[in-house]
Amino acid sequence: MGDWSSTYNAPALREVGVWEVAVVGTWVVLGAVTFQTPLLAPPFYFQFLRMRYALSASTRAAFLRVRGFLDATLTPPSASANVPGVVTDTYIRVRDFLVNIGDAITGPEQQQQRQQRQ
């Protein structure tokens, strides 16, 4: 059992992190917009995600994986010609807004580490 869990624990946590960031967040927002979930669900969920982002390196890695996928799908030069410019512009604005929030959460020392890696 120990060998099995040590083999699959890290990949499973990576996938759960991406699911937590991309799928559940989208589901909560769409549920609130269509009145299937309470309107207070998105603020509570995003506060939860904010705390996870601040405290968990795996959650930050999940955000990076989701961002990489969305950048490759929605931004030039790798974006399809069928993606409207409005979608790309809106995505870039929302992405930059969320990056600024993430920078405010993580603090200056992690910002410096990220800038050194780039």
mmCIF file of C-alpha atoms in Angstrom, residues 24-106:
data_model
loop_
_atom_site.group_PDB
_atom_site.id
_atom_site.type_symbol
_atom_site.label_atom_id
_atom_site.label_comp_id
_atom_site.label_asym_id
_atom_site.label_seq_id
_atom_site.Cartn_x
_atom_site.Cartn_y
_atom_site.Cartn_z
ATOM 1 C CA VAL A 24 -15.233 23.802 -9.390
ATOM 2 C CA GLY A 25 -14.751 27.566 -9.744
ATOM 3 C CA THR A 26 -16.534 27.589 -13.094
ATOM 4 C CA TRP A 27 -19.287 25.362 -11.734
ATOM 5 C CA VAL A 28 -19.882 27.608 -8.703
ATOM 6 C CA VAL A 29 -20.038 30.778 -10.820
ATOM 7 C CA LEU A 30 -22.356 29.257 -13.433
ATOM 8 C CA GLY A 31 -24.541 27.843 -10.664
ATOM 9 C CA ALA A 32 -24.865 31.268 -9.066
ATOM 10 C CA VAL A 33 -25.610 32.967 -12.400
ATOM 11 C CA THR A 34 -28.356 30.430 -13.174
ATOM 12 C CA PHE A 35 -29.635 30.540 -9.559
ATOM 13 C CA GLN A 36 -28.824 26.869 -8.932
ATOM 14 C CA THR A 37 -26.468 27.692 -6.052
ATOM 15 C CA PRO A 38 -26.662 30.557 -3.553
ATOM 16 C CA LEU A 39 -25.327 33.912 -4.736
ATOM 17 C CA LEU A 40 -22.900 33.919 -1.809
ATOM 18 C CA ALA A 41 -21.267 30.683 -2.953
ATOM 19 C CA PRO A 42 -18.773 32.313 -5.387
ATOM 20 C CA PRO A 43 -17.372 34.840 -2.861
ATOM 21 C CA PHE A 44 -16.967 32.105 -0.248
ATOM 22 C CA TYR A 45 -15.359 29.724 -2.736
ATOM 23 C CA PHE A 46 -12.983 32.366 -4.056
ATOM 24 C CA GLN A 47 -11.987 33.281 -0.501
ATOM 25 C CA PHE A 48 -11.216 29.580 0.025
ATOM 26 C CA LEU A 49 -9.142 29.556 -3.180
ATOM 27 C CA ARG A 50 -7.355 32.717 -2.109
ATOM 28 C CA MET A 51 -6.319 31.088 1.160
ATOM 29 C CA ARG A 52 -5.251 27.903 -0.646
ATOM 30 C CA TYR A 53 -3.201 30.003 -3.074
ATOM 31 C CA ALA A 54 -1.460 31.774 -0.211
ATOM 32 C CA LEU A 55 -0.701 28.586 1.733
ATOM 33 C CA SER A 56 -0.199 25.848 -0.863
ATOM 34 C CA ALA A 57 2.512 25.557 -3.490
ATOM 35 C CA SER A 58 0.498 22.867 -5.264
ATOM 36 C CA THR A 59 -2.453 25.266 -5.673
ATOM 37 C CA ARG A 60 -0.125 27.900 -7.137
ATOM 38 C CA ALA A 61 1.190 25.249 -9.538
ATOM 39 C CA ALA A 62 -2.393 24.360 -10.492
ATOM 40 C CA PHE A 63 -3.101 28.009 -11.299
ATOM 41 C CA LEU A 64 0.024 28.050 -13.494
ATOM 42 C CA ARG A 65 -1.102 24.903 -15.334
ATOM 43 C CA VAL A 66 -4.555 26.373 -15.976
ATOM 44 C CA ARG A 67 -3.009 29.653 -17.098
ATOM 45 C CA GLY A 68 -0.642 27.854 -19.471
ATOM 46 C CA PHE A 69 -3.523 25.942 -21.034
ATOM 47 C CA LEU A 70 -5.690 29.048 -21.413
ATOM 48 C CA ASP A 71 -2.789 31.125 -22.772
ATOM 49 C CA ALA A 72 -2.069 28.478 -25.393
ATOM 50 C CA THR A 73 -5.744 28.226 -26.306
ATOM 51 C CA LEU A 74 -6.830 31.872 -26.274
ATOM 52 C CA THR A 75 -3.820 34.083 -26.994
ATOM 53 C CA PRO A 76 -1.833 34.540 -30.208
ATOM 54 C CA PRO A 77 0.169 33.053 -31.877
ATOM 55 C CA SER A 78 -1.074 29.615 -30.815
ATOM 56 C CA ALA A 79 -4.768 30.565 -30.612
ATOM 57 C CA SER A 80 -7.138 29.397 -33.294
ATOM 58 C CA ALA A 81 -8.221 31.944 -35.874
ATOM 59 C CA ASN A 82 -11.808 31.163 -34.804
ATOM 60 C CA VAL A 83 -11.268 32.752 -31.367
ATOM 61 C CA PRO A 84 -12.797 36.251 -31.507
ATOM 62 C CA GLY A 85 -10.587 39.163 -30.531
ATOM 63 C CA VAL A 86 -13.051 40.186 -27.833
ATOM 64 C CA VAL A 87 -12.580 36.827 -26.100
ATOM 65 C CA THR A 88 -8.794 37.169 -26.212
ATOM 66 C CA ASP A 89 -8.874 40.755 -24.922
ATOM 67 C CA THR A 90 -11.290 39.890 -22.107
ATOM 68 C CA TYR A 91 -9.227 36.866 -21.112
ATOM 69 C CA ILE A 92 -6.028 38.933 -21.001
ATOM 70 C CA ARG A 93 -7.673 41.617 -18.832
ATOM 71 C CA VAL A 94 -9.123 39.061 -16.393
ATOM 72 C CA ARG A 95 -5.824 37.146 -16.309
ATOM 73 C CA ASP A 96 -3.809 40.285 -15.543
ATOM 74 C CA PHE A 97 -6.301 41.299 -12.838
ATOM 75 C CA LEU A 98 -5.997 37.875 -11.184
ATOM 76 C CA VAL A 99 -2.202 37.957 -11.429
ATOM 77 C CA ASN A 100 -2.188 41.297 -9.592
ATOM 78 C CA ILE A 101 -4.383 39.807 -6.862
ATOM 79 C CA GLY A 102 -2.062 36.795 -6.614
ATOM 80 C CA ASP A 103 0.965 39.063 -6.340
ATOM 81 C CA ALA A 104 -0.696 40.950 -3.493
ATOM 82 C CA ILE A 105 -1.440 37.681 -1.676
ATOM 83 C CA THR A 106 1.954 36.021 -1.979
#
